Amino acid sequence: MKILPRTEYAGEFAVPGDKSITHRAIMFNSIAEGEARITNALLGEDCLSTAACMRALGAKVEIGEDVVSVQGTDKLCDAECYCGNSGTTMRLLTGLVSGQRVNVTLTGDPSLSKRPMERVAKPLRLLGADIDTTDGCAPVYVRAAKLCGREVDTASASAQVKSALILAALGADGETFVHESIKTRDHTERMLAAMGADIRVLGNTVQVKKSRLKSRDVEVPGDISSAAYFMALGALLGETLCKNVGVNPTRTGILTAFDRMGVDYRLENERTVCGEPVADIRVKKSRLKAITLTKEIMPALIDELPVIAVLCAYADGESVISGAEELRIKESDRIKTTAEMIADFGGSIMPREDGFVIRGKKKLAGGTADSFLDHRIAMSAAVALMASEKGGEIKNAECVNISFPGFFDMLG
């Protein structure tokens, strides 16, 4: 994909539905009583993998042009579930099926098969789950077992690990208490509560009892992770307005980063949709300054870090990002691939074990970089090139279809 440089950029954008919420809406309604309609769902490859897995497990999931219809089942069946490239699908499903007393094999593509699964399997075993991984990765084998509630501490600040435990607890006897040291995104808790689960949030602890869910229609808000690229272009080149974006406080770390960088933005038309806060986000061209981001904020902006790193490459001063070792186990090693992408465009960035040190410049030169088949690297590279002196090229750019089909059309 060739990207030409721009001296200014302005527009209004309706970004695709939130990927995290779409995954959950399809998955949770698949084990609920009744039928649900999911509108503005993100129908990228990852969420389609979740739909295919739920069909394999016995739910009826129909994909229409503007709506996903889900007819739940009260008894999942034994199955082999192919999760494609979706870590969310595999990790959440491992927890879900563990509590449903079924025998399930979870597989994925070569990239997903290298990503760690013991971080989910190990805490699930504390509830009594019978799970085997393959050298710590996929394929993952879940066998029918009786689960009992107990107190569990998540070893990492991961919404996927927390969600897997919560979903397993829906089928466990007694009470389960899931403790996390740092608050992570809470889409699972919000949606399960709306669907009638016996769940309570007490600070950084989630209390769950065995529950039967009732179907719930879901209007999926726009994904702030997808909006982030157009927000960044507004900050670098002009003015952008992203409409109907989810602004769940566990997901708005990028706005905290904007505050620290001096980005001129504001939230407009704030409202609540299906229990999730939503707003339009307007961003204007800004004089960017260097920032420091540490471990505490990472769960709220982990997916946006590659594009935040691009903004830091254009900011005044030296930015330091630390506590982001979670980037190592995404679709690519995003510490390594983000650093290579920015360096290929003429930026000054030094990767560290848990983040980066980035010395900002007024302009990057541009050039050619590889996406490493990572959708967030490809979209961040597009932002960097549009603001660069000469533009350039992104190799393997089609990977954006994982989370944002039509990204380059909307960019154009």
XYZ file of C-alpha atoms in Angstrom:
412
model
C 0.000 0.000 0.000
C 1.479 3.326 -1.082
C 0.764 6.349 1.113
C 1.242 9.896 -0.146
C 2.144 12.664 2.318
C -0.401 15.318 3.243
C 0.138 18.831 4.542
C -3.365 18.904 6.002
C -6.079 16.364 6.761
C -9.650 16.874 7.916
C -12.829 14.834 7.959
C -15.663 13.174 9.831
C -15.508 9.420 10.385
C -17.844 6.640 11.500
C -15.386 3.977 12.604
C -16.315 0.285 12.821
C -17.890 -1.193 15.926
C -15.776 -2.052 18.944
C -13.995 -5.366 18.450
C -13.935 -6.306 22.146
C -17.667 -5.675 22.537
C -18.546 -7.483 19.282
C -16.642 -10.601 20.400
C -18.498 -10.617 23.698
C -21.937 -9.848 22.255
C -21.718 -12.850 19.905
C -20.151 -15.192 22.449
C -22.332 -14.385 25.460
C -25.600 -14.385 23.529
C -24.643 -17.795 22.148
C -25.047 -19.337 25.622
C -28.053 -17.213 26.591
C -31.763 -17.956 26.600
C -33.514 -16.358 23.631
C -32.469 -14.513 20.475
C -30.482 -11.304 20.151
C -29.744 -8.749 17.432
C -26.302 -7.155 17.360
C -26.070 -3.946 15.336
C -22.929 -2.073 14.212
C -20.940 -5.247 14.885
C -17.344 -5.320 13.684
C -17.209 -8.032 11.038
C -13.450 -8.273 10.676
C -11.690 -11.618 10.561
C -11.245 -11.896 14.337
C -14.932 -11.469 15.177
C -15.934 -13.784 12.331
C -13.720 -16.398 13.987
C -15.757 -16.008 17.183
C -18.993 -16.431 15.204
C -17.676 -19.591 13.520
C -16.589 -21.069 16.858
C -19.987 -20.441 18.449
C -21.688 -22.149 15.503
C -19.398 -25.147 15.967
C -20.446 -25.270 19.633
C -24.152 -25.396 18.744
C -25.397 -21.783 18.684
C -27.131 -20.295 15.650
C -25.267 -17.217 14.430
C -26.361 -15.491 11.217
C -24.361 -12.636 9.695
C -26.439 -10.057 7.808
C -25.483 -6.797 6.119
C -26.140 -4.617 9.147
C -27.072 -7.039 11.906
C -25.842 -10.251 13.497
C -28.604 -12.534 14.800
C -27.739 -14.974 17.576
C -29.986 -17.789 18.841
C -28.497 -19.132 22.059
C -28.230 -22.746 23.167
C -28.666 -24.063 26.696
C -26.163 -26.887 26.085
C -22.959 -26.473 24.134
C -21.725 -29.501 22.210
C -18.278 -31.053 21.951
C -16.374 -29.420 19.104
C -13.115 -28.378 17.520
C -12.973 -24.588 17.284
C -10.650 -22.835 14.846
C -9.911 -19.351 16.206
C -7.952 -18.012 13.243
C -5.675 -15.183 14.371
C -7.905 -14.094 17.272
C -6.342 -14.276 20.727
C -9.527 -12.863 22.252
C -11.569 -15.717 20.770
C -9.205 -18.402 22.006
C -8.626 -17.034 25.503
C -12.249 -16.157 26.286
C -13.541 -19.416 24.825
C -11.090 -21.417 26.930
C -12.754 -19.957 30.011
C -16.297 -20.214 28.663
C -16.166 -23.882 27.661
C -14.321 -24.822 30.852
C -17.468 -23.975 32.786
C -19.882 -25.707 30.381
C -18.743 -29.339 30.836
C -17.870 -29.996 27.206
C -14.832 -31.379 25.402
C -13.352 -28.758 23.100
C -10.144 -28.403 21.090
C -9.093 -24.840 20.288
C -6.744 -24.285 17.353
C -5.459 -21.229 15.503
C -3.342 -20.040 12.614
C 0.480 -20.215 12.828
C 0.706 -16.763 14.451
C -1.898 -17.478 17.143
C -0.336 -20.882 17.765
C 2.816 -19.148 19.013
C 1.036 -16.952 21.559
C 1.012 -17.957 25.239
C -2.041 -19.795 26.566
C -0.788 -20.997 29.948
C -1.467 -17.500 31.315
C -5.169 -18.407 30.901
C -5.026 -22.148 31.530
C -3.117 -21.937 34.807
C -5.611 -19.783 36.768
C -8.548 -21.720 35.265
C -7.101 -24.929 36.691
C -7.467 -23.390 40.150
C -11.248 -23.580 39.617
C -10.952 -27.250 38.630
C -10.730 -26.868 34.857
C -9.146 -29.771 32.964
C -6.982 -28.034 30.347
C -3.872 -29.019 28.414
C -1.859 -26.703 26.199
C 0.746 -27.600 23.607
C 4.086 -26.439 24.961
C 2.197 -23.564 26.583
C 0.436 -22.582 23.348
C -2.331 -23.820 21.033
C -3.787 -26.308 20.330
C -5.596 -26.096 23.665
C -7.581 -29.105 24.907
C -10.443 -28.526 27.346
C -12.164 -31.577 28.842
C -15.456 -31.695 30.727
C -14.909 -31.055 34.430
C -16.780 -29.869 37.500
C -15.678 -26.395 38.571
C -15.837 -24.947 42.071
C -15.648 -21.255 42.914
C -12.723 -19.826 44.851
C -10.572 -16.708 45.078
C -8.155 -16.234 42.190
C -5.560 -13.537 41.575
C -4.750 -12.727 37.944
C -0.991 -12.821 37.491
C -1.067 -10.227 34.704
C -3.101 -7.111 34.005
C -5.099 -8.737 31.222
C -8.801 -8.302 30.497
C -8.686 -11.546 28.521
C -7.426 -13.559 31.499
C -9.943 -11.896 33.825
C -12.775 -12.500 31.370
C -11.855 -16.159 30.937
C -12.083 -16.666 34.707
C -15.407 -14.812 34.937
C -16.897 -16.888 32.111
C -15.734 -20.141 33.692
C -17.232 -19.007 36.996
C -20.689 -18.782 35.376
C -20.697 -22.596 35.446
C -18.866 -23.153 38.744
C -20.446 -24.194 42.028
C -20.299 -21.577 44.791
C -18.765 -18.111 44.521
C -15.727 -17.030 42.573
C -13.723 -13.898 43.371
C -11.394 -12.657 40.641
C -8.821 -10.150 41.910
C -6.647 -7.960 39.679
C -3.902 -5.582 40.766
C -4.622 -3.041 38.005
C -8.112 -2.337 36.686
C -8.510 -3.660 33.139
C -11.278 -3.104 30.573
C -14.647 -4.123 31.973
C -16.787 -4.907 28.913
C -17.314 -8.469 30.177
C -18.658 -7.349 33.551
C -20.956 -4.714 32.040
C -22.457 -7.018 29.421
C -22.916 -10.003 31.741
C -24.678 -7.799 34.287
C -27.021 -6.549 31.550
C -27.737 -10.178 30.597
C -28.778 -11.166 34.107
C -25.609 -12.755 35.458
C -25.090 -12.839 39.224
C -22.028 -10.605 39.150
C -20.769 -7.732 41.282
C -17.759 -5.474 40.931
C -16.066 -4.478 44.182
C -13.148 -2.203 43.327
C -10.581 -4.419 41.565
C -12.451 -7.608 42.504
C -15.234 -9.275 40.525
C -17.603 -11.605 42.410
C -19.411 -14.189 40.256
C -21.940 -16.938 41.012
C -23.309 -19.665 38.741
C -25.701 -17.946 36.327
C -27.955 -18.486 33.334
C -27.907 -15.614 30.871
C -30.800 -14.006 29.013
C -30.276 -12.700 25.484
C -29.768 -8.982 25.073
C -29.762 -6.866 21.922
C -26.524 -4.919 21.627
C -25.761 -1.746 19.684
C -21.983 -1.827 19.436
C -20.280 1.580 19.843
C -17.400 2.595 17.584
C -14.023 1.175 18.584
C -11.707 3.765 20.146
C -8.763 1.592 19.047
C -9.879 2.092 15.428
C -10.716 5.768 15.956
C -7.209 6.301 17.350
C -5.622 6.486 13.881
C -7.946 9.258 12.700
C -7.623 11.004 16.052
C -3.840 10.933 15.609
C -4.149 12.368 12.095
C -6.219 15.212 13.493
C -3.509 15.975 16.048
C -0.783 15.895 13.389
C -2.411 17.459 10.335
C -5.732 19.228 10.824
C -9.076 18.372 12.376
C -10.962 15.079 12.639
C -14.278 14.086 14.194
C -14.854 10.418 15.055
C -18.528 9.745 15.744
C -20.236 7.317 18.144
C -17.041 6.136 19.811
C -17.077 4.053 22.979
C -15.411 5.969 25.814
C -15.522 3.330 28.535
C -13.123 4.672 31.211
C -11.138 1.413 31.144
C -10.385 2.072 27.449
C -9.596 5.797 27.299
C -5.912 5.737 28.157
C -5.232 7.370 24.792
C -7.152 10.443 25.987
C -4.961 10.548 29.097
C -1.936 10.372 26.788
C -3.455 13.203 24.709
C -3.834 15.314 27.863
C -0.154 14.846 28.686
C 0.987 15.512 25.105
C -1.017 18.729 24.824
C -3.407 17.445 22.146
C -6.367 19.750 21.473
C -9.435 17.495 21.689
C -12.907 17.433 23.171
C -15.778 14.996 23.697
C -19.107 15.965 22.168
C -22.619 14.510 22.361
C -21.807 12.305 25.365
C -24.412 9.606 26.106
C -24.893 6.005 27.272
C -25.777 3.154 24.875
C -26.442 -0.375 26.181
C -24.582 0.414 29.386
C -21.492 1.736 27.579
C -20.550 5.453 27.539
C -20.347 6.871 24.003
C -19.240 10.235 22.564
C -18.048 11.974 19.408
C -14.332 12.847 19.627
C -13.030 15.982 17.896
C -9.243 16.428 17.574
C -7.386 19.451 16.169
C -3.814 19.967 15.046
C -1.603 20.418 18.094
C 1.941 21.180 19.167
C 2.906 17.830 20.655
C 5.210 17.450 23.633
C 7.038 14.383 24.924
C 5.389 12.171 27.530
C 6.169 9.435 30.016
C 3.797 6.461 30.234
C 4.226 3.741 32.876
C 2.730 0.370 33.790
C -0.344 1.711 35.608
C -1.941 3.108 32.458
C -1.088 0.231 30.100
C -4.356 -1.770 30.346
C -6.285 1.314 29.170
C -4.182 1.944 26.024
C -2.208 -1.197 25.203
C -3.703 -1.525 21.685
C -3.103 2.144 20.892
C 0.591 2.175 21.854
C 1.960 1.782 18.294
C 0.101 4.893 17.084
C 0.931 6.750 20.328
C 4.579 5.910 19.593
C 4.114 7.510 16.156
C 2.823 10.691 17.811
C 5.835 10.647 20.148
C 8.101 10.431 17.076
C 6.636 13.814 16.008
C 6.646 15.386 19.504
C 9.074 17.857 21.082
C 11.509 16.109 23.420
C 12.164 12.560 24.549
C 9.241 10.234 25.388
C 9.616 7.156 27.586
C 7.112 4.282 27.524
C 7.643 1.501 30.076
C 5.670 -1.343 31.658
C 4.351 -2.403 28.240
C 5.803 -5.926 28.057
C 2.296 -7.147 27.086
C 3.128 -5.788 23.613
C 5.555 -8.683 23.179
C 2.726 -11.235 22.885
C 0.359 -9.515 20.462
C -0.062 -10.375 16.752
C 3.594 -9.459 16.486
C 6.198 -8.463 19.056
C 4.915 -4.891 18.955
C 7.886 -3.451 20.828
C 10.166 -4.790 18.111
C 7.880 -4.115 15.146
C 6.853 -0.608 16.249
C 10.503 0.317 16.727
C 11.465 -1.083 13.317
C 8.589 0.730 11.597
C 9.423 4.127 13.100
C 13.164 3.652 12.470
C 12.449 2.709 8.830
C 10.711 6.069 8.426
C 13.673 7.977 9.850
C 12.543 8.268 13.455
C 14.726 7.991 16.544
C 13.453 5.132 18.730
C 15.219 2.715 21.046
C 13.316 -0.428 22.041
C 13.566 -1.664 25.620
C 12.405 -4.913 27.163
C 9.157 -3.299 28.321
C 8.726 -0.319 25.993
C 10.564 2.424 24.098
C 12.538 5.635 24.338
C 11.540 7.939 21.468
C 13.268 11.204 20.558
C 10.795 13.311 18.631
C 11.382 15.138 15.342
C 9.381 17.792 13.514
C 9.101 15.474 10.514
C 9.823 11.867 9.661
C 11.297 11.298 6.227
C 9.064 8.381 5.238
C 10.081 5.252 3.353
C 9.124 1.574 3.313
C 8.169 -0.612 6.262
C 6.692 -4.062 6.793
C 3.464 -4.566 8.728
C 4.739 -7.940 9.969
C 1.140 -9.065 9.296
C 0.052 -7.002 12.311
C -2.993 -4.809 11.649
C -2.081 -2.173 14.247
C 1.440 -1.788 12.869
C 0.023 -1.338 9.356
C -2.477 1.353 10.411
C 0.076 3.163 12.592
C 2.488 3.161 9.650
C -0.186 4.781 7.486
C -0.530 7.629 10.010
C 3.251 8.090 10.179
C 3.567 8.193 6.377
C 0.725 10.664 5.829
C 2.471 13.133 8.152
C 5.939 12.422 6.695
C 7.978 14.393 4.176
C 7.776 11.987 1.235
C 5.291 9.273 2.178
C 6.123 5.684 1.392
C 4.938 2.113 1.278
C 3.564 -0.487 3.709
C 4.226 -4.131 2.896
C 1.544 -6.753 3.675
C -0.990 -4.008 4.385
C -4.006 -6.277 3.788
C -3.726 -7.467 7.417
C -5.833 -4.426 8.423
C -8.869 -6.605 7.603
C -8.366 -8.370 10.948
C -9.880 -5.422 12.826
C -10.740 -2.670 10.327
C -12.007 -3.780 6.913
C -12.062 -0.760 4.629
C -9.476 1.182 6.643
C -7.570 2.405 3.601
C -10.775 3.351 1.782
C -11.841 5.463 4.766
C -8.345 6.938 5.028
C -8.563 7.989 1.374
